[in-house]
Amino acid sequence: MSEKVCLMLAAGLSSRMGQWKMMLPWGEGTVLDSALAAALSFCDRVVLVTGFRGAELNWRYGDNGRITLCHNEDFTEGMFSSIRCGTAAVGGGHFFLALGDMPAVSGAVYRTLWQQRDATCLIPEYAQGKGHPVLLPPAMRDAVLAADNQTSMKTLIACHGQRRVPVSEGAIHWDMDTPEQYQQLLRRR
């Protein structure tokens, strides 16, 4: 059976939030703690891409044998540079791409996507809207690594082919970029 790996992005500056969103309180821990726990409830391993305040994330998660830390020195060049950085460490099989600022997604979404895996990119759908995490086929690893930092994941997925997979969670839409979005998420919990 192939290893279930999640590539999780936590490298950004959180500039629209006004403070670092990865360590904002969420439940008994932080936003990132919750996102990691959901991924690890189904996946064997998470490749966590750090950038801004990477040393703090290394200190916090570096001793967890199921988390591989991958520091993106070029994180200010945008999200795709972080995707490229982490993709090099995911291995050769299918892999999830998830966002560290989505603390409400459950492991059930990962399970649903995994059960449907094939040669296309699988995008979770709820109420006719797409969300995260996405499940990428092995061929996407080479496509990501061959692309430059000006490429977008959306473009690569469109070129490769995608299929929407219905899920039962609106949380696939609930990322948080602003203080208002964070407060809305806290009220939904």
Backbone as JSON Lines, residues from 0, in Angstrom:
{"i":0,"aa":"M","n":[0.85,-1.19,0.0],"ca":[0.0,0.0,0.0],"c":[0.88,1.24,0.0]}
{"i":1,"aa":"S","n":[0.54,2.22,-0.8],"ca":[1.39,3.4,-0.93],"c":[1.23,4.35,0.27]}
{"i":2,"aa":"E","n":[2.31,5.06,0.54],"ca":[2.32,6.02,1.64],"c":[1.38,7.18,1.33]}
{"i":3,"aa":"K","n":[0.63,7.58,2.32],"ca":[-0.27,8.73,2.17],"c":[0.46,9.96,2.7]}
{"i":4,"aa":"V","n":[0.76,10.9,1.79],"ca":[1.55,12.08,2.14],"c":[0.75,13.34,1.86]}
{"i":5,"aa":"C","n":[0.87,14.3,2.76],"ca":[0.23,15.6,2.59],"c":[1.32,16.67,2.57]}
{"i":6,"aa":"L","n":[1.3,17.49,1.55],"ca":[2.16,18.67,1.45],"c":[1.35,19.84,2.0]}
{"i":7,"aa":"M","n":[1.79,20.41,3.12],"ca":[1.05,21.5,3.76],"c":[1.88,22.78,3.74]}
{"i":8,"aa":"L","n":[1.24,23.85,3.3],"ca":[1.91,25.15,3.18],"c":[1.7,26.0,4.43]}
{"i":9,"aa":"A","n":[2.82,26.48,5.0],"ca":[2.78,27.35,6.17],"c":[3.91,28.37,6.1]}
{"i":10,"aa":"A","n":[4.21,28.85,4.9],"ca":[5.39,29.68,4.69],"c":[5.11,31.18,4.6]}
{"i":11,"aa":"G","n":[3.86,31.56,4.41],"ca":[3.54,32.95,4.08],"c":[3.71,33.95,5.21]}
{"i":12,"aa":"L","n":[3.66,35.22,4.84],"ca":[3.86,36.34,5.76],"c":[2.63,36.68,6.59]}
{"i":13,"aa":"S","n":[1.45,36.22,6.19],"ca":[0.18,36.57,6.86],"c":[-0.06,38.07,6.84]}
{"i":14,"aa":"S","n":[0.33,38.73,5.77],"ca":[0.27,40.2,5.72],"c":[-1.15,40.74,5.82]}
{"i":15,"aa":"R","n":[-2.13,40.08,5.23],"ca":[-3.51,40.58,5.31],"c":[-4.12,40.36,6.69]}
{"i":16,"aa":"M","n":[-3.58,39.4,7.43],"ca":[-4.09,39.12,8.78],"c":[-3.61,40.17,9.78]}
{"i":17,"aa":"G","n":[-2.43,40.72,9.55],"ca":[-1.89,41.7,10.49],"c":[-1.1,41.06,11.62]}
{"i":18,"aa":"Q","n":[-1.16,39.75,11.71],"ca":[-0.37,38.97,12.66],"c":[-0.2,37.58,12.08]}
{"i":19,"aa":"W","n":[0.72,36.81,12.6],"ca":[1.04,35.51,12.05],"c":[-0.09,34.53,12.33]}
{"i":20,"aa":"K","n":[-0.79,34.11,11.28],"ca":[-2.0,33.32,11.47],"c":[-1.74,31.87,11.87]}
{"i":21,"aa":"M","n":[-0.59,31.33,11.55],"ca":[-0.34,29.91,11.85],"c":[-0.42,29.59,13.34]}
{"i":22,"aa":"M","n":[-0.04,30.55,14.19],"ca":[-0.02,30.31,15.63],"c":[-1.18,30.98,16.37]}
{"i":23,"aa":"L","n":[-2.19,31.44,15.63],"ca":[-3.38,31.99,16.28],"c":[-4.08,30.86,17.05]}
{"i":24,"aa":"P","n":[-4.71,31.17,18.17],"ca":[-5.39,30.14,18.96],"c":[-6.52,29.47,18.18]}
{"i":25,"aa":"W","n":[-6.59,28.14,18.36],"ca":[-7.68,27.35,17.78],"c":[-7.87,26.12,18.67]}
{"i":26,"aa":"G","n":[-9.0,26.01,19.31],"ca":[-9.25,24.89,20.2],"c":[-8.21,24.83,21.31]}
{"i":27,"aa":"E","n":[-7.62,23.66,21.51],"ca":[-6.61,23.47,22.54],"c":[-5.22,23.87,22.07]}
{"i":28,"aa":"G","n":[-5.08,24.26,20.8],"ca":[-3.77,24.58,20.26],"c":[-3.81,25.8,19.35]}
{"i":29,"aa":"T","n":[-3.27,25.62,18.16],"ca":[-3.19,26.71,17.2],"c":[-3.87,26.31,15.89]}
{"i":30,"aa":"V","n":[-4.01,27.28,15.0],"ca":[-4.58,27.04,13.68],"c":[-3.79,25.94,12.97]}
{"i":31,"aa":"L","n":[-2.45,26.06,12.96],"ca":[-1.63,25.07,12.27],"c":[-1.67,23.71,12.97]}
{"i":32,"aa":"D","n":[-1.7,23.7,14.3],"ca":[-1.83,22.42,15.02],"c":[-3.06,21.66,14.53]}
{"i":33,"aa":"S","n":[-4.17,22.36,14.38],"ca":[-5.42,21.73,13.96],"c":[-5.35,21.22,12.52]}
{"i":34,"aa":"A","n":[-4.78,22.03,11.64],"ca":[-4.64,21.61,10.24],"c":[-3.75,20.37,10.14]}
{"i":35,"aa":"L","n":[-2.66,20.36,10.9],"ca":[-1.75,19.2,10.9],"c":[-2.44,17.96,11.49]}
{"i":36,"aa":"A","n":[-3.18,18.14,12.57],"ca":[-3.86,17.01,13.2],"c":[-4.86,16.36,12.24]}
{"i":37,"aa":"A","n":[-5.58,17.18,11.49],"ca":[-6.55,16.64,10.52],"c":[-5.82,15.83,9.45]}
{"i":38,"aa":"A","n":[-4.74,16.38,8.91],"ca":[-3.99,15.66,7.88],"c":[-3.42,14.36,8.44]}
{"i":39,"aa":"L","n":[-2.84,14.42,9.64],"ca":[-2.21,13.24,10.23],"c":[-3.22,12.22,10.74]}
{"i":40,"aa":"S","n":[-4.49,12.6,10.86],"ca":[-5.5,11.61,11.25],"c":[-5.74,10.62,10.12]}
{"i":41,"aa":"F","n":[-5.33,10.97,8.9],"ca":[-5.46,10.05,7.77],"c":[-4.12,9.74,7.09]}
{"i":42,"aa":"C","n":[-3.28,10.74,6.96],"ca":[-2.02,10.58,6.22],"c":[-0.93,9.98,7.11]}
{"i":43,"aa":"D","n":[0.0,9.31,6.47],"ca":[1.15,8.74,7.19],"c":[2.16,9.83,7.56]}
{"i":44,"aa":"R","n":[2.25,10.85,6.69],"ca":[3.28,11.86,6.87],"c":[2.81,13.18,6.28]}
{"i":45,"aa":"V","n":[3.3,14.28,6.87],"ca":[3.07,15.62,6.33],"c":[4.42,16.25,6.02]}
{"i":46,"aa":"V","n":[4.54,16.81,4.83],"ca":[5.68,17.64,4.47],"c":[5.22,19.07,4.72]}
{"i":47,"aa":"L","n":[5.77,19.7,5.75],"ca":[5.36,21.04,6.15],"c":[6.35,22.05,5.59]}
{"i":48,"aa":"V","n":[5.87,22.9,4.69],"ca":[6.73,23.91,4.08],"c":[6.69,25.17,4.93]}
{"i":49,"aa":"T","n":[7.86,25.56,5.4],"ca":[8.01,26.76,6.21],"c":[8.7,27.84,5.4]}
{"i":50,"aa":"G","n":[8.63,29.04,5.91],"ca":[9.29,30.19,5.28],"c":[9.43,31.26,6.34]}
{"i":51,"aa":"F","n":[8.43,32.16,6.38],"ca":[8.37,33.2,7.4],"c":[8.31,32.52,8.77]}
{"i":52,"aa":"R","n":[9.19,32.95,9.67],"ca":[9.28,32.4,11.03],"c":[9.46,30.87,11.02]}
{"i":53,"aa":"G","n":[10.2,30.41,10.04],"ca":[10.45,28.98,9.9],"c":[11.14,28.35,11.09]}
{"i":54,"aa":"A","n":[12.02,29.09,11.74],"ca":[12.74,28.54,12.9],"c":[11.75,28.17,14.02]}
{"i":55,"aa":"E","n":[10.71,28.98,14.19],"ca":[9.71,28.68,15.22],"c":[8.94,27.4,14.9]}
{"i":56,"aa":"L","n":[8.62,27.22,13.63],"ca":[7.91,26.0,13.24],"c":[8.83,24.78,13.37]}
{"i":57,"aa":"N","n":[10.09,24.97,13.05],"ca":[11.06,23.89,13.22],"c":[11.17,23.5,14.7]}
{"i":58,"aa":"W","n":[11.21,24.48,15.57],"ca":[11.28,24.22,17.0],"c":[10.02,23.48,17.47]}
{"i":59,"aa":"R","n":[8.87,23.92,16.98],"ca":[7.59,23.36,17.44],"c":[7.34,21.95,16.92]}
{"i":60,"aa":"Y","n":[7.7,21.69,15.66],"ca":[7.34,20.42,15.02],"c":[8.52,19.53,14.64]}
{"i":61,"aa":"G","n":[9.73,20.01,14.85],"ca":[10.92,19.3,14.39],"c":[11.12,17.93,14.99]}
{"i":62,"aa":"D","n":[10.57,17.67,16.17],"ca":[10.74,16.36,16.82],"c":[9.63,15.38,16.47]}
{"i":63,"aa":"N","n":[8.67,15.79,15.67],"ca":[7.57,14.91,15.29],"c":[8.03,14.06,14.1]}
{"i":64,"aa":"G","n":[8.17,12.78,14.31],"ca":[8.66,11.88,13.27],"c":[7.76,11.76,12.06]}
{"i":65,"aa":"R","n":[6.52,12.22,12.16],"ca":[5.59,12.14,11.03],"c":[5.52,13.45,10.24]}
{"i":66,"aa":"I","n":[6.28,14.45,10.68],"ca":[6.31,15.73,9.98],"c":[7.72,15.97,9.44]}
{"i":67,"aa":"T","n":[7.81,16.14,8.12],"ca":[9.07,16.48,7.46],"c":[9.03,17.97,7.19]}
{"i":68,"aa":"L","n":[9.96,18.71,7.79],"ca":[10.02,20.16,7.58],"c":[10.86,20.47,6.35]}
{"i":69,"aa":"C","n":[10.35,21.37,5.54],"ca":[11.02,21.78,4.31],"c":[10.99,23.31,4.28]}
{"i":70,"aa":"H","n":[12.15,23.94,4.46],"ca":[12.18,25.4,4.53],"c":[12.37,26.0,3.14]}
{"i":71,"aa":"N","n":[11.48,26.89,2.76],"ca":[11.55,27.58,1.47],"c":[12.24,28.93,1.67]}
{"i":72,"aa":"E","n":[13.48,29.01,1.29],"ca":[14.24,30.27,1.39],"c":[13.61,31.36,0.53]}
{"i":73,"aa":"D","n":[12.91,30.97,-0.54],"ca":[12.33,31.93,-1.49],"c":[10.84,32.16,-1.27]}
{"i":74,"aa":"F","n":[10.37,32.01,-0.02],"ca":[8.93,32.09,0.24],"c":[8.31,33.41,-0.17]}
{"i":75,"aa":"T","n":[9.09,34.48,-0.22],"ca":[8.53,35.78,-0.62],"c":[8.22,35.83,-2.12]}
{"i":76,"aa":"E","n":[8.65,34.83,-2.87],"ca":[8.36,34.77,-4.31],"c":[6.96,34.23,-4.6]}
{"i":77,"aa":"G","n":[6.24,33.84,-3.57],"ca":[4.86,33.4,-3.77],"c":[4.62,31.95,-3.43]}
{"i":78,"aa":"M","n":[3.35,31.6,-3.42],"ca":[2.92,30.28,-2.99],"c":[3.51,29.15,-3.83]}
{"i":79,"aa":"F","n":[3.63,29.36,-5.14],"ca":[4.12,28.27,-5.98],"c":[5.55,27.9,-5.64]}
{"i":80,"aa":"S","n":[6.35,28.86,-5.19],"ca":[7.73,28.53,-4.79],"c":[7.71,27.58,-3.59]}
{"i":81,"aa":"S","n":[6.74,27.73,-2.71],"ca":[6.6,26.82,-1.57],"c":[6.1,25.45,-2.01]}
{"i":82,"aa":"I","n":[5.21,25.42,-2.96],"ca":[4.72,24.15,-3.49],"c":[5.88,23.38,-4.13]}
{"i":83,"aa":"R","n":[6.7,24.07,-4.91],"ca":[7.87,23.42,-5.54],"c":[8.82,22.9,-4.48]}
{"i":84,"aa":"C","n":[9.08,23.7,-3.46],"ca":[10.0,23.3,-2.39],"c":[9.52,22.0,-1.73]}
{"i":85,"aa":"G","n":[8.27,21.93,-1.36],"ca":[7.75,20.76,-0.67],"c":[7.56,19.55,-1.56]}
{"i":86,"aa":"T","n":[7.24,19.78,-2.82],"ca":[7.0,18.67,-3.74],"c":[8.23,17.79,-3.89]}
{"i":87,"aa":"A","n":[9.39,18.37,-3.79],"ca":[10.63,17.59,-3.9],"c":[10.74,16.55,-2.79]}
{"i":88,"aa":"A","n":[10.02,16.75,-1.68],"ca":[10.13,15.85,-0.53],"c":[8.94,14.89,-0.37]}
{"i":89,"aa":"V","n":[7.97,14.91,-1.3],"ca":[6.77,14.09,-1.09],"c":[6.91,12.64,-1.5]}
{"i":90,"aa":"G","n":[7.87,12.29,-2.31],"ca":[7.98,10.92,-2.8],"c":[7.31,10.78,-4.14]}
{"i":91,"aa":"G","n":[7.07,9.53,-4.55],"ca":[6.62,9.3,-5.91],"c":[5.16,8.98,-6.12]}
{"i":92,"aa":"G","n":[4.37,8.91,-5.06],"ca":[2.97,8.54,-5.22],"c":[2.03,9.73,-5.24]}
{"i":93,"aa":"H","n":[0.74,9.44,-5.08],"ca":[-0.25,10.5,-4.93],"c":[0.11,11.32,-3.7]}
{"i":94,"aa":"F","n":[-0.24,12.61,-3.73],"ca":[-0.02,13.44,-2.54],"c":[-1.08,14.52,-2.46]}
{"i":95,"aa":"F","n":[-1.41,14.86,-1.22],"ca":[-2.36,15.93,-0.96],"c":[-1.62,17.26,-0.94]}
{"i":96,"aa":"L","n":[-2.32,18.32,-1.32],"ca":[-1.83,19.68,-1.17],"c":[-2.84,20.4,-0.28]}
{"i":97,"aa":"A","n":[-2.37,20.86,0.88],"ca":[-3.26,21.48,1.87],"c":[-2.66,22.8,2.34]}
{"i":98,"aa":"L","n":[-3.52,23.62,2.94],"ca":[-3.12,24.92,3.44],"c":[-3.13,24.92,4.96]}
{"i":99,"aa":"G","n":[-2.08,25.44,5.56],"ca":[-1.96,25.46,7.01],"c":[-2.94,26.37,7.71]}
{"i":100,"aa":"D","n":[-3.61,27.26,6.95],"ca":[-4.57,28.18,7.56],"c":[-6.01,27.7,7.41]}
{"i":101,"aa":"M","n":[-6.18,26.38,7.31],"ca":[-7.53,25.8,7.21],"c":[-7.73,24.81,8.36]}
{"i":102,"aa":"P","n":[-7.98,25.32,9.57],"ca":[-8.02,24.46,10.76],"c":[-9.28,23.63,10.93]}
{"i":103,"aa":"A","n":[-10.33,23.88,10.15],"ca":[-11.6,23.2,10.38],"c":[-11.83,21.98,9.49]}
{"i":104,"aa":"V","n":[-10.95,21.74,8.52],"ca":[-11.1,20.56,7.65],"c":[-10.84,19.31,8.48]}
{"i":105,"aa":"S","n":[-11.62,18.27,8.25],"ca":[-11.43,17.02,9.01],"c":[-10.71,15.97,8.17]}
{"i":106,"aa":"G","n":[-10.27,14.93,8.83],"ca":[-9.63,13.82,8.15],"c":[-10.55,13.11,7.18]}
{"i":107,"aa":"A","n":[-11.86,13.25,7.35],"ca":[-12.82,12.61,6.45],"c":[-12.68,13.1,5.01]}
{"i":108,"aa":"V","n":[-12.33,14.36,4.83],"ca":[-12.13,14.9,3.48],"c":[-10.95,14.19,2.81]}
{"i":109,"aa":"Y","n":[-9.86,14.03,3.56],"ca":[-8.7,13.32,3.02],"c":[-9.09,11.9,2.62]}
{"i":110,"aa":"R","n":[-9.81,11.22,3.47],"ca":[-10.23,9.83,3.22],"c":[-11.1,9.74,1.96]}
{"i":111,"aa":"T","n":[-12.06,10.64,1.83],"ca":[-12.96,10.63,0.67],"c":[-12.18,10.8,-0.63]}
{"i":112,"aa":"L","n":[-11.26,11.75,-0.65],"ca":[-10.45,11.97,-1.86],"c":[-9.59,10.75,-2.16]}
{"i":113,"aa":"W","n":[-8.94,10.2,-1.13],"ca":[-8.05,9.06,-1.33],"c":[-8.79,7.86,-1.93]}
{"i":114,"aa":"Q","n":[-10.01,7.65,-1.48],"ca":[-10.79,6.52,-1.99],"c":[-11.15,6.68,-3.46]}
{"i":115,"aa":"Q","n":[-11.11,7.9,-3.97],"ca":[-11.46,8.17,-5.37],"c":[-10.24,8.35,-6.26]}
{"i":116,"aa":"R","n":[-9.02,8.21,-5.72],"ca":[-7.8,8.55,-6.46],"c":[-7.69,7.81,-7.79]}
{"i":117,"aa":"D","n":[-7.18,8.54,-8.77],"ca":[-6.92,8.0,-10.11],"c":[-5.83,8.88,-10.73]}
{"i":118,"aa":"A","n":[-5.79,8.97,-12.04],"ca":[-4.72,9.72,-12.71],"c":[-5.02,11.21,-12.85]}
{"i":119,"aa":"T","n":[-6.17,11.66,-12.36],"ca":[-6.51,13.08,-12.44],"c":[-6.3,13.76,-11.09]}
{"i":120,"aa":"C","n":[-6.33,15.08,-11.12],"ca":[-6.27,15.88,-9.88],"c":[-7.67,15.91,-9.29]}
{"i":121,"aa":"L","n":[-7.78,15.59,-8.02],"ca":[-9.09,15.53,-7.37],"c":[-9.28,16.76,-6.48]}
{"i":122,"aa":"I","n":[-10.38,17.46,-6.72],"ca":[-10.69,18.69,-6.01],"c":[-11.95,18.46,-5.19]}
{"i":123,"aa":"P","n":[-11.92,18.69,-3.86],"ca":[-13.15,18.51,-3.09],"c":[-14.17,19.6,-3.43]}
{"i":124,"aa":"E","n":[-15.43,19.22,-3.43],"ca":[-16.5,20.16,-3.76],"c":[-17.59,20.08,-2.71]}
{"i":125,"aa":"Y","n":[-18.03,21.26,-2.28],"ca":[-19.16,21.34,-1.36],"c":[-20.01,22.53,-1.8]}
{"i":126,"aa":"A","n":[-21.32,22.34,-1.92],"ca":[-22.25,23.4,-2.35],"c":[-21.76,24.05,-3.65]}
{"i":127,"aa":"Q","n":[-21.32,23.23,-4.57],"ca":[-20.86,23.63,-5.91],"c":[-19.63,24.53,-5.9]}
{"i":128,"aa":"G","n":[-18.89,24.55,-4.8],"ca":[-17.66,25.32,-4.74],"c":[-16.47,24.41,-4.46]}
{"i":129,"aa":"K","n":[-15.34,24.72,-5.1],"ca":[-14.12,23.93,-4.91],"c":[-13.39,24.39,-3.66]}
{"i":130,"aa":"G","n":[-12.55,23.49,-3.11],"ca":[-11.8,23.84,-1.91],"c":[-10.52,23.05,-1.76]}
{"i":131,"aa":"H","n":[-10.05,22.95,-0.53],"ca":[-8.81,22.25,-0.19],"c":[-9.07,21.29,0.96]}
{"i":132,"aa":"P","n":[-8.28,20.26,1.06],"ca":[-7.07,19.92,0.29],"c":[-7.43,19.32,-1.07]}
{"i":133,"aa":"V","n":[-6.46,19.29,-1.96],"ca":[-6.61,18.6,-3.24],"c":[-5.71,17.38,-3.23]}
{"i":134,"aa":"L","n":[-6.05,16.39,-4.01],"ca":[-5.24,15.18,-4.14],"c":[-4.65,15.16,-5.55]}
{"i":135,"aa":"L","n":[-3.33,15.11,-5.61],"ca":[-2.63,15.17,-6.89],"c":[-2.04,13.8,-7.24]}
{"i":136,"aa":"P","n":[-2.13,13.42,-8.52],"ca":[-1.57,12.13,-8.94],"c":[-0.04,12.21,-9.04]}
{"i":137,"aa":"P","n":[0.62,11.07,-9.09],"ca":[2.09,11.06,-9.13],"c":[2.69,11.92,-10.25]}
{"i":138,"aa":"A","n":[2.04,11.97,-11.42],"ca":[2.58,12.75,-12.55],"c":[2.7,14.24,-12.23]}
{"i":139,"aa":"M","n":[1.93,14.72,-11.28],"ca":[1.99,16.15,-10.94],"c":[3.3,16.52,-10.25]}
{"i":140,"aa":"R","n":[3.95,15.55,-9.61],"ca":[5.23,15.84,-8.96],"c":[6.23,16.37,-9.99]}
{"i":141,"aa":"D","n":[6.4,15.66,-11.09],"ca":[7.33,16.09,-12.13],"c":[6.9,17.4,-12.77]}
{"i":142,"aa":"A","n":[5.6,17.56,-12.98],"ca":[5.09,18.8,-13.58],"c":[5.4,20.01,-12.7]}
{"i":143,"aa":"V","n":[5.21,19.86,-11.38],"ca":[5.49,20.96,-10.45],"c":[6.99,21.27,-10.44]}
{"i":144,"aa":"L","n":[7.81,20.23,-10.35],"ca":[9.25,20.45,-10.27],"c":[9.83,21.04,-11.55]}
{"i":145,"aa":"A","n":[9.2,20.78,-12.7],"ca":[9.69,21.3,-13.97],"c":[9.23,22.74,-14.22]}
{"i":146,"aa":"A","n":[8.23,23.2,-13.49],"ca":[7.68,24.55,-13.72],"c":[8.52,25.6,-13.0]}
{"i":147,"aa":"D","n":[8.35,26.84,-13.44],"ca":[9.06,27.94,-12.76],"c":[8.12,28.6,-11.75]}
{"i":148,"aa":"N","n":[8.66,29.5,-10.94],"ca":[7.88,30.11,-9.86],"c":[6.76,31.02,-10.35]}
{"i":149,"aa":"Q","n":[6.73,31.36,-11.62],"ca":[5.64,32.19,-12.15],"c":[4.42,31.35,-12.53]}
{"i":150,"aa":"T","n":[4.57,30.05,-12.5],"ca":[3.46,29.14,-12.81],"c":[2.49,29.15,-11.63]}
{"i":151,"aa":"S","n":[1.25,28.82,-11.9],"ca":[0.29,28.67,-10.8],"c":[-0.17,27.22,-10.74]}
{"i":152,"aa":"M","n":[-0.51,26.78,-9.54],"ca":[-1.01,25.42,-9.38],"c":[-2.32,25.25,-10.14]}
{"i":153,"aa":"K","n":[-3.13,26.29,-10.15],"ca":[-4.4,26.25,-10.87],"c":[-4.18,25.93,-12.36]}
{"i":154,"aa":"T","n":[-3.16,26.56,-12.95],"ca":[-2.85,26.31,-14.36],"c":[-2.37,24.88,-14.57]}
{"i":155,"aa":"L","n":[-1.48,24.4,-13.72],"ca":[-0.98,23.02,-13.86],"c":[-2.11,22.01,-13.72]}
{"i":156,"aa":"I","n":[-2.99,22.23,-12.75],"ca":[-4.12,21.31,-12.55],"c":[-5.04,21.32,-13.77]}
{"i":157,"aa":"A","n":[-5.31,22.48,-14.31],"ca":[-6.17,22.59,-15.5],"c":[-5.55,21.86,-16.69]}
{"i":158,"aa":"C","n":[-4.23,21.97,-16.85],"ca":[-3.55,21.29,-17.96],"c":[-3.54,19.78,-17.77]}
{"i":159,"aa":"H","n":[-3.42,19.33,-16.54],"ca":[-3.31,17.89,-16.28],"c":[-4.68,17.2,-16.34]}
{"i":160,"aa":"G","n":[-5.7,17.9,-15.93],"ca":[-7.03,17.31,-15.85],"c":[-7.47,17.17,-14.4]}
{"i":161,"aa":"Q","n":[-8.73,17.49,-14.18],"ca":[-9.24,17.47,-12.82],"c":[-10.64,16.91,-12.76]}
{"i":162,"aa":"R","n":[-10.99,16.47,-11.57],"ca":[-12.34,15.97,-11.32],"c":[-12.75,16.44,-9.94]}
{"i":163,"aa":"R","n":[-13.98,16.91,-9.83],"ca":[-14.51,17.32,-8.53],"c":[-15.09,16.12,-7.8]}
{"i":164,"aa":"V","n":[-14.81,16.07,-6.5],"ca":[-15.31,14.99,-5.66],"c":[-16.19,15.6,-4.57]}
{"i":165,"aa":"P","n":[-17.48,15.29,-4.55],"ca":[-18.35,15.85,-3.51],"c":[-17.94,15.39,-2.12]}
{"i":166,"aa":"V","n":[-17.93,16.33,-1.18],"ca":[-17.67,16.03,0.23],"c":[-18.77,16.69,1.05]}
{"i":167,"aa":"S","n":[-18.84,16.33,2.32],"ca":[-19.94,16.81,3.16],"c":[-19.52,17.94,4.1]}
{"i":168,"aa":"E","n":[-18.4,18.61,3.81],"ca":[-17.9,19.64,4.72],"c":[-17.7,20.99,4.03]}
{"i":169,"aa":"G","n":[-18.39,22.0,4.52],"ca":[-18.15,23.35,4.05],"c":[-16.78,23.87,4.45]}
{"i":170,"aa":"A","n":[-16.13,23.22,5.4],"ca":[-14.82,23.67,5.88],"c":[-13.75,23.66,4.79]}
{"i":171,"aa":"I","n":[-13.99,22.99,3.67],"ca":[-13.02,22.99,2.57],"c":[-12.87,24.38,1.95]}
{"i":172,"aa":"H","n":[-13.79,25.28,2.28],"ca":[-13.75,26.66,1.77],"c":[-13.19,27.65,2.8]}
{"i":173,"aa":"W","n":[-13.02,27.22,4.03],"ca":[-12.78,28.15,5.13],"c":[-11.31,28.37,5.44]}
{"i":174,"aa":"D","n":[-10.62,29.09,4.56],"ca":[-9.28,29.53,4.92],"c":[-9.41,30.9,5.55]}
{"i":175,"aa":"M","n":[-8.34,31.41,6.1],"ca":[-8.44,32.69,6.81],"c":[-7.27,33.58,6.45]}
{"i":176,"aa":"D","n":[-7.6,34.67,5.77],"ca":[-6.58,35.63,5.37],"c":[-6.71,36.96,6.1]}
{"i":177,"aa":"T","n":[-7.85,37.21,6.71],"ca":[-8.09,38.5,7.37],"c":[-8.6,38.25,8.8]}
{"i":178,"aa":"P","n":[-8.5,39.26,9.68],"ca":[-9.06,39.11,11.03],"c":[-10.55,38.77,11.01]}
{"i":179,"aa":"E","n":[-11.28,39.34,10.06],"ca":[-12.72,39.07,9.96],"c":[-12.98,37.59,9.64]}
{"i":180,"aa":"Q","n":[-12.21,37.03,8.72],"ca":[-12.38,35.61,8.38],"c":[-12.04,34.72,9.58]}
{"i":181,"aa":"Y","n":[-11.01,35.08,10.32],"ca":[-10.64,34.32,11.52],"c":[-11.79,34.35,12.53]}
{"i":182,"aa":"Q","n":[-12.38,35.52,12.77],"ca":[-13.49,35.64,13.71],"c":[-14.7,34.83,13.23]}
{"i":183,"aa":"Q","n":[-14.97,34.85,11.93],"ca":[-16.07,34.05,11.38],"c":[-15.84,32.56,11.63]}
{"i":184,"aa":"L","n":[-14.59,32.12,11.43],"ca":[-14.28,30.7,11.66],"c":[-14.44,30.33,13.12]}
{"i":185,"aa":"L","n":[-14.01,31.2,14.01],"ca":[-14.16,30.93,15.44],"c":[-15.63,30.77,15.81]}
{"i":186,"aa":"R","n":[-16.5,31.56,15.21],"ca":[-17.94,31.47,15.48],"c":[-18.55,30.19,14.91]}
{"i":187,"aa":"R","n":[-17.98,29.64,13.84],"ca":[-18.52,28.43,13.21],"c":[-18.16,27.17,13.97]}
{"i":188,"aa":"R","n":[-17.11,27.22,14.78],"ca":[-16.65,26.01,15.47],"c":[-17.69,25.44,16.39]}
